[in-house]
Tab-separated table of C-alpha atoms and ligand atoms in Angstrom:
chain	number	residue	atom	x	y	z
A	1	MET	CA	-6.262	31.580	9.978
A	2	SER	CA	-3.550	33.135	11.606
A	3	ALA	CA	-1.331	34.720	8.623
A	4	GLY	CA	1.630	31.608	8.690
A	5	ARG	CA	4.002	29.769	5.831
A	6	SER	CA	2.833	29.393	2.041
A	7	SER	CA	3.026	26.103	0.556
A	8	GLN	CA	5.253	28.063	-1.900
A	9	ASP	CA	7.563	28.552	0.394
A	10	LEU	CA	7.282	25.896	2.578
A	11	TRP	CA	8.007	24.202	-0.916
A	12	GLU	CA	10.879	26.308	-1.426
A	13	GLU	CA	12.788	25.138	1.926
A	14	ALA	CA	11.400	21.781	2.495
A	15	GLN	CA	13.298	21.564	-1.294
A	16	ARG	CA	16.457	22.396	0.884
A	17	HIS	CA	15.982	19.488	3.790
A	18	LEU	CA	14.478	17.001	2.207
A	19	VAL	CA	15.312	14.979	-1.165
A	20	GLY	CA	12.597	16.826	-3.998
A	21	GLY	CA	11.111	18.054	-0.817
A	22	VAL	CA	9.193	14.916	-0.004
A	23	ASN	CA	9.830	11.813	1.982
A	24	SER	CA	7.426	9.870	-0.606
A	25	PRO	CA	8.014	10.549	-4.001
A	26	VAL	CA	5.046	10.632	-5.509
A	27	ARG	CA	4.148	13.304	-2.963
A	28	ALA	CA	6.146	15.462	-5.130
A	29	TYR	CA	3.474	15.837	-7.641
A	30	ARG	CA	6.462	16.353	-10.456
A	31	ALA	CA	3.670	13.184	-12.595
A	32	VAL	CA	0.912	16.251	-12.073
A	33	GLY	CA	3.587	19.876	-12.005
A	34	GLY	CA	2.612	22.206	-9.969
A	35	THR	CA	3.705	22.711	-6.744
A	36	PRO	CA	2.008	20.342	-3.638
A	37	PRO	CA	-0.405	21.874	-1.004
A	38	PHE	CA	0.978	22.101	1.664
A	39	ILE	CA	-1.408	20.708	4.645
A	40	ALA	CA	-2.663	22.193	8.053
A	41	GLU	CA	-4.538	19.879	9.637
A	42	ALA	CA	-7.771	17.195	8.238
A	43	GLU	CA	-11.103	16.453	8.897
A	44	GLY	CA	-13.782	13.458	7.889
A	45	ALA	CA	-13.236	14.633	4.073
A	46	VAL	CA	-12.068	18.430	4.367
A	47	MET	CA	-8.233	18.118	3.719
A	48	ARG	CA	-7.251	22.333	4.558
A	49	SER	CA	-4.069	24.029	3.452
A	50	VAL	CA	-1.470	25.519	4.769
A	51	ASP	CA	-3.174	28.509	2.098
A	52	GLY	CA	-6.647	28.194	3.542
A	53	THR	CA	-7.820	25.774	0.935
A	54	SER	CA	-9.747	23.348	0.991
A	55	TYR	CA	-10.025	19.897	-0.408
A	56	VAL	CA	-12.659	17.251	-0.504
A	57	ASP	CA	-10.136	14.640	-0.644
A	58	PHE	CA	-9.904	11.060	-2.556
A	59	VAL	CA	-7.366	10.642	-1.575
A	60	GLY	CA	-7.902	8.829	2.029
A	61	SER	CA	-3.048	9.215	2.489
A	62	PHE	CA	-4.136	6.697	-0.031
A	63	GLY	CA	-5.699	3.937	1.675
A	64	PRO	CA	-5.445	3.828	5.630
A	65	LEU	CA	-8.332	6.149	5.833
A	66	VAL	CA	-11.960	4.535	5.378
A	67	LEU	CA	-13.688	6.750	8.455
A	68	GLY	CA	-12.255	9.686	7.093
A	69	HIS	CA	-9.273	11.832	9.034
A	70	SER	CA	-9.365	12.889	12.276
A	71	HIS	CA	-12.441	10.706	13.274
A	72	PRO	CA	-13.245	11.370	16.985
A	73	ALA	CA	-13.565	7.901	17.495
A	74	VAL	CA	-10.187	6.964	16.642
A	75	VAL	CA	-8.748	10.393	17.545
A	76	GLU	CA	-9.455	9.604	21.235
A	77	ALA	CA	-7.903	5.843	21.162
A	78	VAL	CA	-4.813	7.234	20.116
A	79	ARG	CA	-4.660	10.405	22.153
A	80	GLU	CA	-5.622	7.721	24.924
A	81	ALA	CA	-2.886	5.164	24.142
A	82	ALA	CA	-0.260	8.036	24.137
A	83	ALA	CA	-1.497	8.856	27.153
A	84	ARG	CA	-0.527	5.375	28.661
A	85	GLY	CA	3.219	5.061	27.027
A	86	THR	CA	3.548	5.485	23.162
A	87	SER	CA	6.252	2.267	23.486
A	88	PHE	CA	6.369	-0.449	25.567
A	89	ALA	CA	8.277	-3.191	23.528
A	90	ALA	CA	7.199	-5.489	25.687
A	91	PRO	CA	3.406	-7.488	25.354
A	92	HIS	CA	0.269	-5.682	26.032
A	93	GLU	CA	-3.357	-5.687	25.285
A	94	GLY	CA	-4.638	-4.093	23.198
A	95	GLU	CA	-2.263	-6.076	20.217
A	96	VAL	CA	-3.869	-9.514	21.245
A	97	GLU	CA	-7.035	-7.349	20.755
A	98	LEU	CA	-6.353	-5.857	17.076
A	99	ALA	CA	-4.941	-9.364	16.730
A	100	ARG	CA	-8.145	-10.588	17.990
A	101	MET	CA	-9.831	-8.276	15.599
A	102	VAL	CA	-8.351	-8.344	12.167
A	103	LYS	CA	-8.391	-12.733	12.505
A	104	GLU	CA	-12.294	-12.158	12.922
A	105	LEU	CA	-12.846	-10.504	9.679
A	106	VAL	CA	-9.746	-12.436	7.621
A	107	PRO	CA	-10.954	-15.514	8.143
A	108	VAL	CA	-7.758	-16.586	6.933
A	109	ILE	CA	-5.619	-16.188	9.006
A	110	GLU	CA	-4.866	-17.993	12.696
A	111	LYS	CA	-2.129	-16.374	13.467
A	112	ILE	CA	-0.489	-13.027	12.502
A	113	ARG	CA	2.652	-10.423	12.948
A	114	PHE	CA	2.341	-7.247	13.389
A	115	VAL	CA	4.466	-4.980	11.432
A	116	ASN	CA	5.173	-1.041	10.287
A	117	SER	CA	4.582	-0.869	7.205
A	118	GLY	CA	3.355	-2.412	4.620
A	119	THR	CA	6.711	-3.396	2.674
A	120	GLU	CA	8.064	-4.629	5.835
A	121	ALA	CA	4.395	-6.994	6.022
A	122	THR	CA	6.154	-7.933	1.932
A	123	GLN	CA	9.412	-8.035	3.053
A	124	SER	CA	8.801	-10.659	6.141
A	125	ALA	CA	6.031	-12.660	4.479
A	126	ILE	CA	8.234	-13.622	1.618
A	127	ARG	CA	11.697	-13.924	3.488
A	128	LEU	CA	8.892	-16.463	5.227
A	129	ALA	CA	8.485	-17.949	2.292
A	130	ARG	CA	10.914	-18.937	1.506
A	131	GLY	CA	11.839	-20.587	5.018
A	132	CYS	CA	8.634	-22.810	4.960
A	133	THR	CA	9.882	-24.316	1.039
A	134	GLY	CA	13.736	-24.100	1.442
A	135	ARG	CA	13.127	-22.700	-2.775
A	136	ASP	CA	14.113	-19.194	-3.462
A	137	LEU	CA	12.261	-18.596	-6.535
A	138	VAL	CA	9.067	-15.999	-5.805
A	139	LEU	CA	7.299	-15.040	-8.424
A	140	LYS	CA	5.971	-11.685	-8.707
A	141	PHE	CA	3.393	-9.548	-11.527
A	142	GLU	CA	3.755	-6.945	-13.662
A	143	GLY	CA	2.494	-3.122	-13.015
A	144	CYS	CA	1.991	-4.783	-9.402
A	145	TYR	CA	3.480	-3.248	-6.276
A	146	HIS	CA	4.417	-4.346	-2.630
A	147	GLY	CA	6.288	-1.949	-1.489
A	148	HIS	CA	10.261	-0.889	-2.015
A	149	VAL	CA	11.298	-4.624	-1.444
A	150	ASP	CA	14.763	-5.340	-3.876
A	151	ALA	CA	13.166	-8.899	-4.493
A	152	LEU	CA	10.117	-6.741	-5.417
A	153	LEU	CA	11.173	-4.015	-6.622
A	154	VAL	CA	12.054	-5.392	-10.202
A	155	GLU	CA	10.153	-6.250	-13.811
A	156	ALA	CA	10.395	-8.085	-16.864
A	157	GLY	CA	13.870	-8.838	-18.511
A	158	SER	CA	12.915	-8.916	-21.949
A	159	GLY	CA	13.355	-11.716	-24.067
A	160	LEU	CA	12.740	-15.930	-23.471
A	161	ALA	CA	14.614	-15.029	-19.845
A	162	THR	CA	11.955	-14.291	-17.820
A	163	PHE	CA	14.071	-13.191	-14.394
A	164	GLY	CA	13.413	-10.006	-13.290
A	165	ILE	CA	15.580	-6.793	-13.057
A	166	ALA	CA	15.922	-4.503	-11.717
A	167	SER	CA	13.579	-1.602	-11.671
A	168	SER	CA	15.169	0.270	-8.839
A	169	ALA	CA	19.731	1.567	-9.008
A	170	GLY	CA	20.614	-0.119	-5.337
A	171	ILE	CA	19.173	-3.546	-6.205
A	172	PRO	CA	21.481	-6.261	-6.954
A	173	ALA	CA	21.554	-8.397	-9.812
A	174	ALA	CA	21.241	-11.516	-8.680
A	175	THR	CA	18.529	-10.718	-6.358
A	176	ALA	CA	16.448	-9.744	-9.473
A	177	ARG	CA	17.581	-12.798	-10.770
A	178	ASP	CA	16.023	-14.490	-8.480
A	179	THR	CA	12.681	-13.044	-9.203
A	180	ILE	CA	9.941	-14.263	-11.836
A	181	VAL	CA	8.563	-11.175	-13.988
A	182	LEU	CA	4.992	-11.872	-15.784
A	183	PRO	CA	2.742	-10.350	-17.103
A	184	LEU	CA	-0.600	-9.816	-15.132
A	185	ASP	CA	-4.485	-10.977	-16.462
A	186	ASP	CA	-2.690	-14.210	-18.730
A	187	ASP	CA	-3.466	-17.880	-18.478
A	188	GLU	CA	-1.281	-18.701	-21.271
A	189	ALA	CA	2.221	-17.750	-19.491
A	190	LEU	CA	1.691	-18.732	-15.985
A	191	GLU	CA	1.620	-22.489	-16.641
A	192	PRO	CA	5.036	-22.445	-19.136
A	193	ALA	CA	6.571	-20.265	-15.694
A	194	PHE	CA	5.506	-22.622	-13.298
A	195	ARG	CA	6.377	-25.888	-15.642
A	196	ARG	CA	10.004	-24.387	-15.450
A	197	HIS	CA	10.373	-22.676	-12.278
A	198	GLY	CA	7.779	-24.785	-10.403
A	199	PRO	CA	10.749	-26.448	-8.397
A	200	LYS	CA	12.720	-23.664	-7.200
A	201	LEU	CA	9.665	-21.595	-6.287
A	202	ALA	CA	8.868	-20.822	-2.702
A	203	ALA	CA	5.898	-18.023	-3.621
A	204	ALA	CA	3.764	-15.950	-6.298
A	205	ILE	CA	3.097	-12.506	-4.703
A	206	ILE	CA	0.235	-10.544	-6.509
A	207	GLU	CA	-2.385	-8.113	-5.698
A	208	PRO	CA	-5.652	-9.972	-6.251
A	209	LEU	CA	-6.637	-5.970	-6.718
A	210	PRO	CA	-3.951	-4.702	-8.050
A	211	ALA	CA	-4.830	-1.327	-7.384
A	212	ASN	CA	-1.072	0.852	-8.070
A	213	ASN	CA	-0.837	0.750	-12.048
A	214	GLY	CA	-4.137	2.018	-12.020
A	215	LEU	CA	-7.565	-1.193	-10.957
A	216	LEU	CA	-6.019	-3.542	-13.678
A	217	VAL	CA	-9.866	-5.808	-11.559
A	218	GLN	CA	-8.444	-9.398	-12.737
A	219	ARG	CA	-11.201	-11.911	-13.541
A	220	PRO	CA	-12.154	-14.710	-11.213
A	221	GLU	CA	-10.568	-17.725	-13.026
A	222	TYR	CA	-7.302	-16.569	-13.280
A	223	LEU	CA	-6.757	-15.940	-10.045
A	224	ARG	CA	-8.192	-19.567	-9.471
A	225	LEU	CA	-5.431	-20.739	-12.155
A	226	LEU	CA	-3.108	-18.918	-10.093
A	227	ARG	CA	-4.342	-20.970	-6.737
A	228	ARG	CA	-4.124	-24.822	-8.406
A	229	LEU	CA	-0.335	-23.666	-10.309
A	230	CYS	CA	0.374	-22.299	-6.601
A	231	THR	CA	-0.364	-25.328	-5.079
A	232	GLU	CA	0.514	-28.666	-7.709
A	233	HIS	CA	4.058	-27.364	-7.557
A	234	GLY	CA	4.385	-26.778	-3.990
A	235	ALA	CA	4.103	-22.879	-4.005
A	236	LEU	CA	2.782	-20.606	-2.238
A	237	LEU	CA	0.520	-18.335	-2.818
A	238	ILE	CA	1.192	-14.666	-1.652
A	239	PHE	CA	-2.275	-12.013	-2.191
A	240	ASP	CA	-1.044	-9.247	-0.821
A	241	GLU	CA	-4.305	-6.940	0.289
A	242	VAL	CA	-2.343	-4.273	1.924
A	243	LEU	CA	-4.321	-1.640	0.495
A	244	SER	CA	-7.558	-3.680	-0.386
A	245	GLY	CA	-8.040	-5.132	2.352
A	246	PHE	CA	-10.838	-3.443	4.575
A	247	ARG	CA	-11.867	-1.590	1.269
A	248	VAL	CA	-13.694	-4.302	-0.339
A	249	PRO	CA	-17.029	-6.554	-0.359
A	250	GLY	CA	-16.260	-9.325	2.006
A	251	VAL	CA	-12.982	-7.065	3.631
A	252	THR	CA	-10.024	-8.654	1.532
A	253	VAL	CA	-10.629	-10.341	-2.230
A	254	GLY	CA	-9.194	-13.157	-1.587
A	255	ALA	CA	-13.103	-13.253	0.976
A	256	GLN	CA	-14.723	-11.719	-1.892
A	257	LEU	CA	-13.827	-14.479	-4.156
A	258	GLY	CA	-13.760	-17.181	-2.227
A	259	ILE	CA	-9.789	-17.900	-3.611
A	260	GLU	CA	-8.160	-19.043	0.051
A	261	PRO	CA	-3.687	-17.719	-0.547
A	262	ASP	CA	-1.463	-19.130	1.673
A	263	LEU	CA	-0.319	-16.046	3.571
A	264	VAL	CA	-1.244	-12.656	3.308
A	265	THR	CA	-0.549	-9.704	3.718
A	266	LEU	CA	-2.283	-5.924	5.394
A	267	GLY	CA	-1.365	-2.611	5.860
A	268	LYS	CA	-2.403	0.586	5.468
A	269	VAL	CA	-6.730	0.759	6.952
A	270	ILE	CA	-5.663	-1.253	9.913
A	271	GLY	CA	-4.066	1.652	10.895
A	272	GLY	CA	-5.791	3.768	10.889
A	273	GLY	CA	-3.088	6.022	9.772
A	274	LEU	CA	-0.555	4.922	11.473
A	275	PRO	CA	2.471	3.344	10.827
A	276	VAL	CA	1.584	-0.567	10.756
A	277	GLY	CA	1.255	-4.068	8.265
A	278	ALA	CA	1.349	-6.976	8.851
A	279	TYR	CA	1.006	-10.794	8.008
A	280	GLY	CA	-0.845	-13.954	8.623
A	281	GLY	CA	-2.548	-17.579	7.619
A	282	PRO	CA	-2.389	-20.536	8.564
A	283	ALA	CA	0.009	-21.436	12.257
A	284	GLU	CA	1.479	-24.008	10.196
A	285	LEU	CA	3.005	-22.135	8.565
A	286	MET	CA	3.482	-18.636	10.885
A	287	ASP	CA	5.559	-21.054	13.302
A	288	ARG	CA	7.474	-21.126	11.487
A	289	LEU	CA	8.661	-16.919	12.538
A	290	SER	CA	10.853	-16.411	15.044
A	291	PRO	CA	10.749	-17.751	18.757
A	292	LEU	CA	9.101	-20.750	17.565
A	293	GLY	CA	10.425	-20.915	13.913
A	294	PRO	CA	13.881	-20.739	12.500
A	295	VAL	CA	12.222	-17.665	9.886
A	296	TYR	CA	13.577	-13.944	11.565
A	297	GLN	CA	11.881	-11.278	12.282
A	298	ALA	CA	10.838	-8.501	14.815
A	299	GLY	CA	10.663	-4.634	14.992
A	300	THR	CA	11.193	-2.311	17.748
A	301	LEU	CA	7.477	-0.457	17.222
A	302	SER	CA	5.980	-3.342	15.853
A	303	GLY	CA	2.771	-4.304	17.774
A	304	ASN	CA	3.467	-0.330	18.764
A	305	PRO	CA	0.656	0.296	21.246
A	306	LEU	CA	-0.719	3.818	19.395
A	307	ALA	CA	-0.927	2.884	16.247
A	308	VAL	CA	-2.888	-0.583	16.878
A	309	ALA	CA	-5.539	1.773	19.476
A	310	GLY	CA	-5.768	3.701	15.902
A	311	GLY	CA	-6.530	0.488	13.863
A	312	LEU	CA	-8.724	-1.217	15.768
A	313	ALA	CA	-10.970	2.428	16.653
A	314	THR	CA	-11.456	2.352	12.965
A	315	LEU	CA	-12.143	-1.628	12.545
A	316	ARG	CA	-14.551	-1.293	15.551
A	317	ALA	CA	-15.600	1.581	14.702
A	318	VAL	CA	-16.292	0.304	10.711
A	319	LYS	CA	-18.312	-2.661	12.154
A	320	ALA	CA	-20.532	-0.465	14.375
A	321	ASP	CA	-21.811	1.402	10.955
A	322	ASP	CA	-21.899	-1.175	8.939
A	323	GLY	CA	-18.895	0.790	6.866
A	324	TRP	CA	-18.382	-2.218	4.036
A	325	GLN	CA	-21.389	-2.128	3.590
A	326	ARG	CA	-21.776	1.942	3.363
A	327	MET	CA	-19.225	2.316	2.077
A	328	GLU	CA	-20.721	0.265	-1.484
A	329	ASP	CA	-23.320	1.955	-0.945
A	330	LEU	CA	-21.245	5.043	-1.783
A	331	GLY	CA	-19.358	3.593	-4.754
A	332	SER	CA	-22.546	3.319	-6.195
A	333	LEU	CA	-22.929	6.800	-5.779
A	334	LEU	CA	-20.282	7.377	-7.269
A	335	GLU	CA	-21.221	5.519	-10.286
A	336	ARG	CA	-24.710	6.459	-10.949
A	337	GLY	CA	-23.453	10.106	-10.418
A	338	LEU	CA	-19.851	10.604	-12.105
A	339	GLY	CA	-20.884	7.805	-14.395
A	340	PRO	CA	-23.156	9.827	-17.238
A	341	VAL	CA	-20.198	12.883	-16.461
A	342	LEU	CA	-17.677	11.145	-18.163
A	343	ASP	CA	-20.142	9.380	-20.184
A	344	ALA	CA	-21.185	12.903	-22.156
A	345	SER	CA	-17.660	14.845	-21.867
A	346	GLY	CA	-16.687	13.595	-24.889
A	347	HIS	CA	-12.886	12.169	-23.034
A	348	PRO	CA	-12.611	8.400	-23.028
A	349	TYR	CA	-12.577	7.750	-19.295
A	350	ARG	CA	-14.872	4.582	-17.435
A	351	LEU	CA	-14.793	4.714	-13.670
A	352	VAL	CA	-13.841	1.572	-12.222
A	353	ARG	CA	-14.895	0.345	-9.028
A	354	CYS	CA	-13.980	-2.399	-6.357
A	355	GLY	CA	-15.703	-1.795	-3.424
A	356	SER	CA	-14.145	1.889	-1.494
A	357	ILE	CA	-11.275	1.760	-4.735
A	358	PHE	CA	-11.999	3.540	-7.494
A	359	TRP	CA	-10.214	4.505	-10.861
A	360	LEU	CA	-10.795	7.011	-13.532
A	361	ALA	CA	-9.700	4.725	-16.258
A	362	TYR	CA	-8.386	6.083	-19.964
A	363	GLY	CA	-8.744	5.067	-23.429
A	364	ASP	CA	-11.994	3.719	-25.977
A	365	SER	CA	-11.513	-0.042	-25.176
A	366	GLU	CA	-12.408	-2.032	-22.269
A	367	PRO	CA	-10.902	-0.929	-18.744
A	368	PRO	CA	-7.578	-2.312	-18.496
A	369	ARG	CA	-6.491	-5.761	-16.896
A	370	ARG	CA	-3.129	-5.307	-17.208
A	371	ALA	CA	-0.218	-2.370	-17.269
A	372	ASP	CA	0.713	-2.704	-20.479
A	373	ARG	CA	-2.780	-1.311	-21.902
A	374	PHE	CA	-2.713	2.122	-21.092
A	375	HIS	CA	-3.645	4.660	-23.658
A	376	PRO	CA	-0.569	6.984	-24.103
A	377	ASN	CA	-2.451	10.252	-23.102
A	378	THR	CA	-3.209	8.792	-20.181
A	379	ALA	CA	-0.698	10.859	-17.552
A	380	GLU	CA	-1.459	13.813	-20.190
A	381	VAL	CA	-4.848	14.348	-20.169
A	382	PHE	CA	-4.431	13.007	-16.335
A	383	GLY	CA	-2.422	15.883	-15.103
A	384	LEU	CA	-5.177	18.887	-16.351
A	385	LEU	CA	-7.914	16.664	-14.783
A	386	HIS	CA	-5.749	16.723	-11.595
A	387	ARG	CA	-5.545	20.526	-11.778
A	388	ALA	CA	-8.960	21.761	-12.697
A	389	LEU	CA	-9.683	19.645	-9.415
A	390	LEU	CA	-7.621	21.706	-7.535
A	391	GLU	CA	-8.690	24.810	-8.722
A	392	ARG	CA	-11.570	23.533	-7.688
A	393	GLY	CA	-11.423	22.555	-4.271
A	394	TYR	CA	-10.665	18.894	-5.107
A	395	MET	CA	-8.342	16.074	-4.250
A	396	LEU	CA	-6.996	13.337	-6.670
A	397	ALA	CA	-3.829	11.666	-5.907
A	398	PRO	CA	-1.190	12.653	-7.831
A	399	SER	CA	-0.746	10.282	-10.294
A	400	ALA	CA	-2.988	8.523	-13.175
A	401	PHE	CA	-2.224	5.767	-12.212
A	402	GLU	CA	-2.824	6.237	-8.594
A	403	VAL	CA	-6.174	4.568	-7.416
A	404	GLY	CA	-8.855	7.596	-4.944
A	405	PHE	CA	-10.431	6.468	-2.621
A	406	LEU	CA	-13.791	6.557	-0.348
A	407	SER	CA	-14.645	6.470	3.159
A	408	LEU	CA	-18.254	6.267	5.131
A	409	ALA	CA	-17.151	10.806	5.781
A	410	HIS	CA	-17.934	10.855	1.118
A	411	ASP	CA	-21.703	11.336	1.306
A	412	GLU	CA	-23.853	12.450	-1.282
A	413	HIS	CA	-23.211	15.706	-1.193
A	414	THR	CA	-19.889	15.540	-1.578
A	415	LEU	CA	-19.135	13.283	-4.603
A	416	THR	CA	-22.312	14.744	-6.291
A	417	GLY	CA	-19.905	17.936	-5.748
A	418	PHE	CA	-17.033	15.582	-6.720
A	419	ALA	CA	-19.243	14.043	-10.367
A	420	GLY	CA	-19.900	18.182	-11.189
A	421	ALA	CA	-16.735	19.526	-10.974
A	422	VAL	CA	-14.549	16.786	-13.578
A	423	GLY	CA	-17.879	16.988	-16.165
A	424	GLU	CA	-16.182	20.949	-15.674
A	425	ALA	CA	-13.396	20.175	-15.715
A	426	LEU	CA	-13.211	18.009	-18.730
A	427	ALA	CA	-15.269	20.654	-20.216
A	428	GLU	CA	-11.967	22.902	-20.439
A	429	ILE	CA	-9.998	19.675	-21.742
A	430	PRO	CA	-9.921	20.150	-25.444
A	431	ALA	CA	-11.879	16.429	-26.362
A	432	PRO	CA	-9.271	13.935	-29.338
B	1	LIG	C1	1.005	0.133	0.352
B	1	LIG	C2	1.086	-0.945	-0.761
B	1	LIG	C3	2.527	-1.284	0.067
B	1	LIG	C4	3.311	-0.189	1.196
B	1	LIG	O1	3.004	-0.342	1.973
B	1	LIG	P1	3.625	1.212	2.436
B	1	LIG	O2	2.849	0.996	3.913
B	1	LIG	O3	3.544	1.857	1.728
B	1	LIG	O4	5.131	-0.260	2.834
B	1	LIG	C5	1.984	-2.663	-0.664
B	1	LIG	N1	1.780	-3.752	-0.583
B	1	LIG	C6	0.289	-3.027	-1.537
B	1	LIG	C7	-0.637	-3.455	-2.958
B	1	LIG	C8	-0.149	-1.448	-0.909
B	1	LIG	O5	-0.847	-0.292	-1.496
């Protein structure tokens, strides 16, 4: 390697130019401490820093990279697309093919609209739901993340008023008041909320597999109850599968559980590492969008040829490789390797896994199903674990509440090595 600039050196300069040194807050490593490694290149399951250190990567760009980094088919498809033109802002074949492919894999979608991020997808789906129902209120769940949409950056208010309060500065109180927030996994809270707000409720939005604040696997009966209440009260049910889509057996959690949302939002995997989001559902709803209907939504770069090529190449490669089954097999392998290591560690860690998504739950009780049940030491212990794993060449996301991702580039060797490294790392940390 040439003697380039070190992570430390770049980090110091980054903080002079970029807010907090980053373009998305969690990357600043505030939750785990230390300097984030600057990445020079990545291939397969491995990322290499500018310091020349290699890491087996379980971040996967926070979800998109089901094939691992720089998969040859994706790189080639993007290269070819770029050579034909980086953006047309006009119809092209790639977007039609990606639409057909996503529909084939996600049958609740009859019509789809591509956007540039998961945030745009959920924001647009909410607007469409409001436009279709003529109602304003939105129901969301504590601990679910739907991107940085004003109406969804809202947390539960206190007391009887279930209306939300903004969880970020800069969100109008009036916007927060149009959002109702309920705890996850609480049947008792659902019925009264619908009784009270049902007639004004445009939509309920939920990650059917909440995976942005730990991996909070929901009871299927709970999601079915939500489905039934939405139907009874004429509110649309939006499944936000930006993260879970294409990472679970059955492709989406909705299909896996046999629960049909009215609208589904996608992102991450369908761009193969390029900026894409999408939302879709029955034609009857989607056709309310402009240019056919009154709900406006547009995008200069939407359906971008490079992004669409990256997504298509990714989905094709996963499909050709029986990828969803293989990821499930890799997941079982991780469970068999890491499970016993955690059990023997003396630390109250358990592995929670769905498809190629995993999380290390901390605490003696059953893995939590809702966001307010975390052990108070979760973040502190994870900070130590994260650092000890980095030292051993394994990279987890820099927060106790972010999940890990497997890709088809991981194999028995990387997973066995990871389990061993976790065992060593936990042995260094004083057990409670
Ligand atoms: C990542 C994510 C989003 C936001 O997607 P961006 O592309 O980061 O805007 C929305 N919903 C869920 C469930 C996500 O995991």
